[in-house]
mmCIF file of C-alpha atoms in Angstrom:
data_model
loop_
_atom_site.group_PDB
_atom_site.id
_atom_site.type_symbol
_atom_site.label_atom_id
_atom_site.label_comp_id
_atom_site.label_asym_id
_atom_site.label_seq_id
_atom_site.Cartn_x
_atom_site.Cartn_y
_atom_site.Cartn_z
ATOM 1 C CA MET A 101 68.392 239.398 178.126
ATOM 2 C CA ASP A 102 65.249 240.425 180.037
ATOM 3 C CA ASN A 103 63.100 238.549 177.455
ATOM 4 C CA LEU A 104 65.208 235.380 177.573
ATOM 5 C CA PRO A 105 62.686 233.325 179.669
ATOM 6 C CA LEU A 106 59.854 234.409 177.411
ATOM 7 C CA LEU A 107 61.903 233.543 174.306
ATOM 8 C CA THR A 108 62.841 230.145 175.744
ATOM 9 C CA THR A 109 59.219 229.397 176.545
ATOM 10 C CA GLY A 110 58.134 230.367 173.012
ATOM 11 C CA VAL A 111 60.818 228.213 171.383
ATOM 12 C CA THR A 112 59.854 225.303 173.631
ATOM 13 C CA LEU A 113 56.168 225.640 172.739
ATOM 14 C CA LEU A 114 57.024 225.879 169.045
ATOM 15 C CA GLY A 115 59.155 222.736 169.323
ATOM 16 C CA CYS A 116 56.312 220.900 171.047
ATOM 17 C CA VAL A 117 53.848 221.976 168.357
ATOM 18 C CA LEU A 118 56.231 220.842 165.612
ATOM 19 C CA ALA A 119 56.778 217.525 167.421
ATOM 20 C CA VAL A 120 53.026 216.943 167.660
ATOM 21 C CA LEU A 121 52.584 217.782 163.986
ATOM 22 C CA GLY A 122 55.458 215.460 163.088
ATOM 23 C CA VAL A 123 53.998 212.585 165.091
ATOM 24 C CA HIS A 124 50.589 213.175 163.505
ATOM 25 C CA ALA A 125 52.076 213.253 160.003
ATOM 26 C CA TYR A 126 54.076 210.096 160.692
ATOM 27 C CA SER A 127 51.083 208.208 162.073
ATOM 28 C CA SER A 128 48.843 209.278 159.186
ATOM 29 C CA GLY A 129 51.548 208.252 156.714
ATOM 30 C CA GLN A 130 51.867 204.851 158.352
ATOM 31 C CA ALA A 131 48.105 204.426 158.240
ATOM 32 C CA GLN A 132 48.008 205.346 154.545
ATOM 33 C CA ARG A 133 50.889 202.978 153.835
ATOM 34 C CA GLN A 134 49.137 200.131 155.651
ATOM 35 C CA ALA A 135 45.914 200.830 153.762
ATOM 36 C CA LEU A 136 47.855 200.833 150.481
ATOM 37 C CA VAL A 137 49.505 197.513 151.342
ATOM 38 C CA GLU A 138 46.105 196.028 152.210
ATOM 39 C CA ARG A 139 44.621 197.292 148.951
ATOM 40 C CA MET A 140 47.561 196.088 146.870
ATOM 41 C CA SER A 141 47.469 192.640 148.487
ATOM 42 C CA GLN A 142 43.794 192.306 147.583
ATOM 43 C CA SER A 143 43.702 194.118 144.230
ATOM 44 C CA GLY A 144 47.318 194.211 143.125
ATOM 45 C CA PRO A 145 48.766 192.924 139.859
ATOM 46 C CA LEU A 146 47.580 189.404 140.659
ATOM 47 C CA ALA A 147 43.959 190.447 141.114
ATOM 48 C CA ILE A 148 41.707 190.763 138.138
ATOM 49 C CA GLU A 149 39.192 193.390 139.197
ATOM 50 C CA SER A 150 37.984 195.183 142.310
ATOM 51 C CA GLY A 151 35.421 192.451 142.759
ATOM 52 C CA ALA A 152 38.072 189.728 142.953
ATOM 53 C CA ARG A 153 37.867 187.033 145.572
ATOM 54 C CA ARG A 154 39.061 187.687 149.076
ATOM 55 C CA ARG A 155 42.713 186.774 149.525
ATOM 56 C CA ARG A 156 43.779 184.143 152.002
ATOM 57 C CA PHE A 157 46.848 184.270 154.252
ATOM 58 C CA SER A 158 47.169 188.060 153.870
ATOM 59 C CA GLY A 159 49.514 188.366 156.867
ATOM 60 C CA LEU A 160 51.923 185.792 155.480
ATOM 61 C CA ASP A 161 51.622 187.364 152.056
ATOM 62 C CA ARG A 162 52.679 190.802 153.348
ATOM 63 C CA ARG A 163 55.703 189.364 155.133
ATOM 64 C CA LEU A 164 56.703 187.238 152.166
ATOM 65 C CA ARG A 165 56.508 190.151 149.720
ATOM 66 C CA ARG A 166 59.202 191.994 151.705
ATOM 67 C CA THR A 167 61.728 189.207 151.124
ATOM 68 C CA ARG A 168 63.786 188.553 148.008
ATOM 69 C CA LEU A 169 62.185 185.131 147.597
ATOM 70 C CA GLY A 170 58.699 186.633 147.819
ATOM 71 C CA LYS A 171 59.483 189.254 145.165
ATOM 72 C CA ARG A 172 60.859 186.547 142.893
ATOM 73 C CA ILE A 173 57.737 184.415 143.372
ATOM 74 C CA GLU A 174 55.516 187.438 142.722
ATOM 75 C CA ARG A 175 57.283 188.194 139.420
ATOM 76 C CA LYS A 176 56.822 184.602 138.302
ATOM 77 C CA LEU A 177 53.169 184.560 139.317
ATOM 78 C CA VAL A 178 52.521 187.784 137.404
ATOM 79 C CA ALA A 179 54.129 186.238 134.306
ATOM 80 C CA THR A 180 51.970 183.105 134.610
ATOM 81 C CA GLY A 181 48.709 185.030 134.958
ATOM 82 C CA LEU A 182 47.561 182.858 137.872
ATOM 83 C CA ASP A 183 45.144 184.481 140.315
ATOM 84 C CA VAL A 184 47.278 183.493 143.320
ATOM 85 C CA THR A 185 49.261 185.641 145.743
ATOM 86 C CA PRO A 186 52.799 184.705 146.877
ATOM 87 C CA GLY A 187 51.463 183.842 150.347
ATOM 88 C CA GLU A 188 48.817 181.516 148.940
ATOM 89 C CA TYR A 189 51.344 179.908 146.618
ATOM 90 C CA ALA A 190 53.777 179.294 149.494
ATOM 91 C CA VAL A 191 51.082 177.680 151.646
ATOM 92 C CA TYR A 192 49.875 175.484 148.772
ATOM 93 C CA VAL A 193 53.431 174.354 148.016
ATOM 94 C CA VAL A 194 54.114 173.458 151.653
ATOM 95 C CA ALA A 195 50.839 171.526 151.853
ATOM 96 C CA ALA A 196 51.674 169.687 148.622
ATOM 97 C CA LEU A 197 55.154 168.800 149.900
ATOM 98 C CA LEU A 198 53.717 167.388 153.136
ATOM 99 C CA ALA A 199 51.186 165.374 151.150
ATOM 100 C CA LEU A 200 53.910 164.023 148.839
ATOM 101 C CA TYR A 201 56.070 163.067 151.794
ATOM 102 C CA SER A 202 53.209 161.246 153.520
ATOM 103 C CA ILE A 203 52.159 159.367 150.374
ATOM 104 C CA ALA A 204 55.690 158.354 149.351
ATOM 105 C CA ALA A 205 56.630 157.350 152.900
ATOM 106 C CA SER A 206 53.527 155.197 153.288
ATOM 107 C CA VAL A 207 53.645 153.584 149.833
ATOM 108 C CA PHE A 208 57.409 153.052 149.477
ATOM 109 C CA ALA A 209 59.594 153.897 152.493
ATOM 110 C CA PRO A 210 60.267 156.931 154.734
ATOM 111 C CA PHE A 211 63.461 157.729 152.826
ATOM 112 C CA PHE A 212 61.473 158.016 149.603
ATOM 113 C CA GLY A 213 59.335 160.657 151.299
ATOM 114 C CA LEU A 214 62.360 162.979 151.469
ATOM 115 C CA ILE A 215 63.135 162.370 147.802
ATOM 116 C CA ALA A 216 59.499 163.025 146.887
ATOM 117 C CA ALA A 217 59.562 166.312 148.838
ATOM 118 C CA VAL A 218 62.714 167.444 147.021
ATOM 119 C CA ILE A 219 61.203 166.507 143.656
ATOM 120 C CA GLY A 220 57.991 168.279 144.638
ATOM 121 C CA LEU A 221 59.918 171.460 145.462
ATOM 122 C CA TRP A 222 61.598 171.318 142.072
ATOM 123 C CA GLY A 223 58.250 170.567 140.468
ATOM 124 C CA ALA A 224 56.639 173.626 142.093
ATOM 125 C CA ASN A 225 59.145 175.890 140.365
ATOM 126 C CA GLY A 226 58.783 173.864 137.173
ATOM 127 C CA PHE A 227 55.012 174.340 137.326
ATOM 128 C CA LEU A 228 55.423 178.117 137.307
ATOM 129 C CA ASN A 229 57.842 177.911 134.385
ATOM 130 C CA TRP A 230 55.413 175.654 132.539
ATOM 131 C CA GLN A 231 52.529 178.044 133.141
ATOM 132 C CA ARG A 232 54.666 180.941 131.960
ATOM 133 C CA MET A 233 55.655 179.029 128.824
ATOM 134 C CA LYS A 234 52.027 178.066 128.211
ATOM 135 C CA ARG A 235 50.907 181.686 128.549
ATOM 136 C CA THR A 236 53.737 182.811 126.279
ATOM 137 C CA GLU A 237 52.690 180.296 123.631
ATOM 138 C CA ALA A 238 49.092 181.505 123.836
ATOM 139 C CA PHE A 239 50.262 185.103 123.475
ATOM 140 C CA ILE A 240 52.458 184.212 120.480
ATOM 141 C CA ASN A 241 49.461 182.628 118.766
ATOM 142 C CA GLN A 242 47.639 185.960 119.134
ATOM 143 C CA LEU A 243 50.489 188.046 117.698
ATOM 144 C CA PRO A 244 49.272 187.878 114.067
ATOM 145 C CA GLU A 245 45.893 189.234 115.119
ATOM 146 C CA LEU A 246 47.585 191.846 117.317
ATOM 147 C CA THR A 247 49.795 193.117 114.506
ATOM 148 C CA ARG A 248 46.775 193.233 112.205
ATOM 149 C CA VAL A 249 44.841 195.380 114.697
ATOM 150 C CA LEU A 250 47.828 197.707 115.209
ATOM 151 C CA ALA A 251 48.347 198.031 111.442
ATOM 152 C CA ASN A 252 44.683 198.892 110.833
ATOM 153 C CA ALA A 253 44.650 201.417 113.670
ATOM 154 C CA THR A 254 47.844 203.168 112.571
ATOM 155 C CA GLN A 255 46.670 203.197 108.955
ATOM 156 C CA ALA A 256 43.544 204.991 110.150
ATOM 157 C CA GLY A 257 45.765 207.750 111.550
ATOM 158 C CA LEU A 258 45.680 206.757 115.230
ATOM 159 C CA ALA A 259 48.715 207.110 117.460
ATOM 160 C CA LEU A 260 50.497 203.983 118.604
ATOM 161 C CA ARG A 261 49.338 204.450 122.213
ATOM 162 C CA THR A 262 45.746 204.700 121.030
ATOM 163 C CA ALA A 263 46.232 201.643 118.823
ATOM 164 C CA ILE A 264 47.413 199.633 121.825
ATOM 165 C CA SER A 265 44.351 200.742 123.806
ATOM 166 C CA MET A 266 42.153 199.671 120.901
ATOM 167 C CA ALA A 267 43.866 196.271 120.793
ATOM 168 C CA VAL A 268 42.913 195.776 124.451
ATOM 169 C CA GLU A 269 39.248 195.928 123.471
ATOM 170 C CA GLU A 270 39.619 193.745 120.374
ATOM 171 C CA LEU A 271 41.695 190.816 121.682
ATOM 172 C CA ASP A 272 41.079 188.092 124.247
ATOM 173 C CA ASP A 273 43.260 186.934 127.110
ATOM 174 C CA PRO A 274 46.189 186.672 127.588
ATOM 175 C CA ALA A 275 46.894 189.435 125.048
ATOM 176 C CA GLN A 276 44.098 191.579 126.472
ATOM 177 C CA GLU A 277 45.449 191.483 130.026
ATOM 178 C CA GLU A 278 49.064 192.030 128.989
ATOM 179 C CA LEU A 279 48.233 194.937 126.691
ATOM 180 C CA ARG A 280 46.036 196.445 129.398
ATOM 181 C CA ARG A 281 49.078 196.554 131.668
ATOM 182 C CA VAL A 282 51.050 198.256 128.913
ATOM 183 C CA SER A 283 48.233 200.762 128.339
ATOM 184 C CA ASP A 284 47.953 201.488 132.081
ATOM 185 C CA GLN A 285 51.700 202.084 132.312
ATOM 186 C CA LEU A 286 51.555 204.468 129.378
ATOM 187 C CA ALA A 287 48.659 206.308 131.008
ATOM 188 C CA LEU A 288 50.744 206.724 134.172
ATOM 189 C CA GLY A 289 53.512 208.434 132.214
ATOM 190 C CA ARG A 290 55.950 205.602 131.478
ATOM 191 C CA SER A 291 57.688 205.645 128.142
ATOM 192 C CA LEU A 292 56.730 203.269 125.365
ATOM 193 C CA ASP A 293 60.174 201.655 125.493
ATOM 194 C CA ASP A 294 59.893 200.826 129.204
ATOM 195 C CA ALA A 295 56.309 199.573 128.990
ATOM 196 C CA LEU A 296 57.026 197.282 126.040
ATOM 197 C CA GLY A 297 60.305 196.218 127.655
ATOM 198 C CA ASP A 298 58.384 194.983 130.699
ATOM 199 C CA LEU A 299 56.098 193.035 128.359
ATOM 200 C CA VAL A 300 59.087 191.304 126.742
ATOM 201 C CA GLU A 301 60.518 190.525 130.172
ATOM 202 C CA ARG A 302 57.263 188.897 131.286
ATOM 203 C CA LEU A 303 56.741 186.911 128.076
ATOM 204 C CA PRO A 304 60.115 186.349 126.416
ATOM 205 C CA SER A 305 59.961 185.130 122.821
ATOM 206 C CA ARG A 306 61.611 185.866 119.500
ATOM 207 C CA GLU A 307 58.355 186.864 117.845
ATOM 208 C CA LEU A 308 57.508 189.384 120.554
ATOM 209 C CA ASN A 309 61.053 190.769 120.451
ATOM 210 C CA VAL A 310 60.698 191.423 116.720
ATOM 211 C CA LEU A 311 57.306 193.109 117.176
ATOM 212 C CA VAL A 312 58.496 195.282 120.074
ATOM 213 C CA SER A 313 61.662 196.275 118.197
ATOM 214 C CA THR A 314 59.565 197.275 115.182
ATOM 215 C CA LEU A 315 57.210 199.378 117.293
ATOM 216 C CA ILE A 316 60.026 201.085 119.219
ATOM 217 C CA LEU A 317 62.047 201.900 116.101
ATOM 218 C CA SER A 318 58.969 203.233 114.309
ATOM 219 C CA ASN A 319 58.068 205.339 117.332
ATOM 220 C CA ARG A 320 61.576 206.804 117.539
ATOM 221 C CA ALA A 321 62.514 207.349 113.902
ATOM 222 C CA GLY A 322 59.166 207.184 112.151
ATOM 223 C CA GLY A 323 58.821 205.328 108.868
ATOM 224 C CA ALA A 324 56.344 203.050 107.170
ATOM 225 C CA ILE A 325 55.018 201.318 110.252
ATOM 226 C CA VAL A 326 51.869 200.099 108.490
ATOM 227 C CA SER A 327 53.732 198.161 105.804
ATOM 228 C CA SER A 328 56.169 196.805 108.411
ATOM 229 C CA LEU A 329 53.322 195.526 110.564
ATOM 230 C CA ARG A 330 51.542 193.944 107.596
ATOM 231 C CA ASN A 331 54.709 192.137 106.522
ATOM 232 C CA LEU A 332 55.244 191.054 110.094
ATOM 233 C CA THR A 333 51.680 189.727 110.230
ATOM 234 C CA GLU A 334 52.306 187.415 107.279
ATOM 235 C CA THR A 335 55.577 186.207 108.780
ATOM 236 C CA LEU A 336 53.955 185.498 112.137
ATOM 237 C CA GLU A 337 51.165 183.541 110.459
ATOM 238 C CA GLU A 338 53.716 181.303 108.747
ATOM 239 C CA ARG A 339 55.691 180.825 111.970
ATOM 240 C CA LYS A 340 52.477 179.974 113.805
ATOM 241 C CA GLU A 341 51.717 177.141 111.390
ATOM 242 C CA THR A 342 55.313 175.889 111.552
ATOM 243 C CA ARG A 343 55.282 175.852 115.349
ATOM 244 C CA ARG A 344 52.016 173.905 115.308
ATOM 245 C CA GLU A 345 53.490 171.259 112.994
ATOM 246 C CA VAL A 346 56.638 170.927 115.120
ATOM 247 C CA THR A 347 54.579 170.560 118.314
ATOM 248 C CA THR A 348 52.484 167.808 116.745
ATOM 249 C CA THR A 349 55.589 165.969 115.521
ATOM 250 C CA LEU A 350 57.312 166.052 118.923
ATOM 251 C CA SER A 351 54.259 165.198 121.036
ATOM 252 C CA GLN A 352 55.120 161.488 121.211
ATOM 253 C CA ILE A 353 58.663 162.216 122.404
ATOM 254 C CA LYS A 354 57.331 164.485 125.149
ATOM 255 C CA VAL A 355 55.094 161.662 126.356
ATOM 256 C CA THR A 356 58.213 159.474 126.547
ATOM 257 C CA ALA A 357 59.843 162.013 128.865
ATOM 258 C CA VAL A 358 56.962 161.566 131.324
ATOM 259 C CA ALA A 359 56.823 157.787 130.879
ATOM 260 C CA VAL A 360 60.467 157.272 131.893
ATOM 261 C CA PRO A 361 60.105 158.320 135.587
ATOM 262 C CA VAL A 362 56.684 156.643 135.770
ATOM 263 C CA LEU A 363 58.322 153.350 134.786
ATOM 264 C CA GLY A 364 60.858 153.818 137.566
ATOM 265 C CA MET A 365 58.095 154.220 140.143
ATOM 266 C CA GLY A 366 56.410 151.126 138.717
ATOM 267 C CA PHE A 367 59.583 149.101 139.207
ATOM 268 C CA LEU A 368 59.761 150.212 142.847
ATOM 269 C CA LEU A 369 56.167 149.163 143.435
ATOM 270 C CA MET A 370 56.927 145.817 141.795
ATOM 271 C CA ILE A 371 59.926 145.234 144.062
ATOM 272 C CA ASN A 372 57.966 146.157 147.162
ATOM 273 C CA GLY A 373 55.105 143.911 146.044
ATOM 274 C CA MET A 374 57.366 140.922 145.562
ATOM 275 C CA ARG A 375 58.534 141.132 149.163
ATOM 276 C CA ALA A 376 56.951 143.415 151.724
ATOM 277 C CA GLY A 377 59.485 145.691 153.428
ATOM 278 C CA ALA A 378 62.146 145.287 150.714
ATOM 279 C CA LEU A 379 62.405 149.043 150.188
ATOM 280 C CA ASP A 380 62.683 149.639 153.954
ATOM 281 C CA ASP A 381 65.559 147.165 154.144
ATOM 282 C CA MET A 382 67.243 148.747 151.114
ATOM 283 C CA THR A 383 67.036 152.329 152.400
ATOM 284 C CA SER A 384 68.124 151.373 155.927
ATOM 285 C CA ALA A 385 71.702 150.909 154.664
ATOM 286 C CA VAL A 386 73.923 153.761 153.454
ATOM 287 C CA GLY A 387 74.693 152.000 150.182
ATOM 288 C CA GLY A 388 71.018 151.518 149.441
ATOM 289 C CA ARG A 389 70.298 155.205 150.047
ATOM 290 C CA ILE A 390 73.133 156.229 147.771
ATOM 291 C CA ALA A 391 71.840 153.881 145.078
ATOM 292 C CA VAL A 392 68.316 155.339 145.385
ATOM 293 C CA VAL A 393 69.615 158.914 145.145
ATOM 294 C CA VAL A 394 71.768 158.077 142.114
ATOM 295 C CA ALA A 395 68.850 156.297 140.399
ATOM 296 C CA ALA A 396 66.512 159.231 141.080
ATOM 297 C CA GLY A 397 69.136 161.612 139.715
ATOM 298 C CA LEU A 398 69.511 159.544 136.543
ATOM 299 C CA TYR A 399 65.759 159.458 135.975
ATOM 300 C CA ALA A 400 65.595 163.234 136.489
ATOM 301 C CA LEU A 401 68.536 163.689 134.111
ATOM 302 C CA GLY A 402 66.775 161.594 131.478
ATOM 303 C CA PHE A 403 63.613 163.662 131.867
ATOM 304 C CA VAL A 404 65.542 166.930 131.477
ATOM 305 C CA LEU A 405 67.596 165.699 128.510
ATOM 306 C CA ILE A 406 64.551 164.480 126.608
ATOM 307 C CA ASN A 407 62.827 167.831 127.153
ATOM 308 C CA ARG A 408 65.927 169.698 126.018
ATOM 309 C CA LEU A 409 66.267 167.572 122.890
ATOM 310 C CA THR A 410 62.652 168.214 121.954
ATOM 311 C CA ARG A 411 62.928 171.973 122.481
ATOM 312 C CA VAL A 412 63.141 173.188 118.907
ATOM 313 C CA ARG A 413 63.600 176.907 118.368
ATOM 314 C CA ILE A 414 62.014 178.217 115.216
#
């Protein structure tokens, strides 16, 4: 009991030292986290190299990435291969919507500006889906060459991971960039199943599913992977030619899908040209607004139906 004040003083000093060390560790961790966020926002999965351009709207981009919407936009942007961050994409979309509203309101009527903004918002998401589909098509066209490279590498006695790294050097984009991501994930310790599964999730297609299933099964159970890849190469070549013929045959119908809404806009301009202010008078009444919304919905339905009818799965 005589040493109780000394013991209390020692415990207090030890607690203060631990508190100071804890604060220092916390502050250094926060600084490292902030530096990592800054580096990822400038050279993350959407950047091409360390010498990529300087990112705009970095503050908005960091806040948007924390939200569910921002993560969804980031996944779509990664799948499209566009060199745009979620913050930049959000700002560009808002600017485009304001421009659409101003143009439609000045050319037609203020009510048409709201419809144009809604269509523009739908079109922004459709643009990402179109870019993703376009990138997927380009990747599918490279699959025969990819399987040929993998077959030659495995026949030479190389491991599948090494064959994928070799394919990165042999192929062009988008296959080069996508396979580089797979190779980097494998280098970081991820399994082949997970790395190839992410590739299928980014670029969904039947052809890629068949290739990935073949590689995964051969990696798990072994077998004649070389002969499987060579047979798959011939099949993919035939499917490539068939897809090209189908696309050429349906090109005229796809132009019709775009021409239908363009004709509707032409009719509106014709009505407004026949009598100035006719569209303002029409949209000033509730019935006229309902008619405009229904007509816009029918044109959009026609556009979607024509695209669905021309979507042939091979």
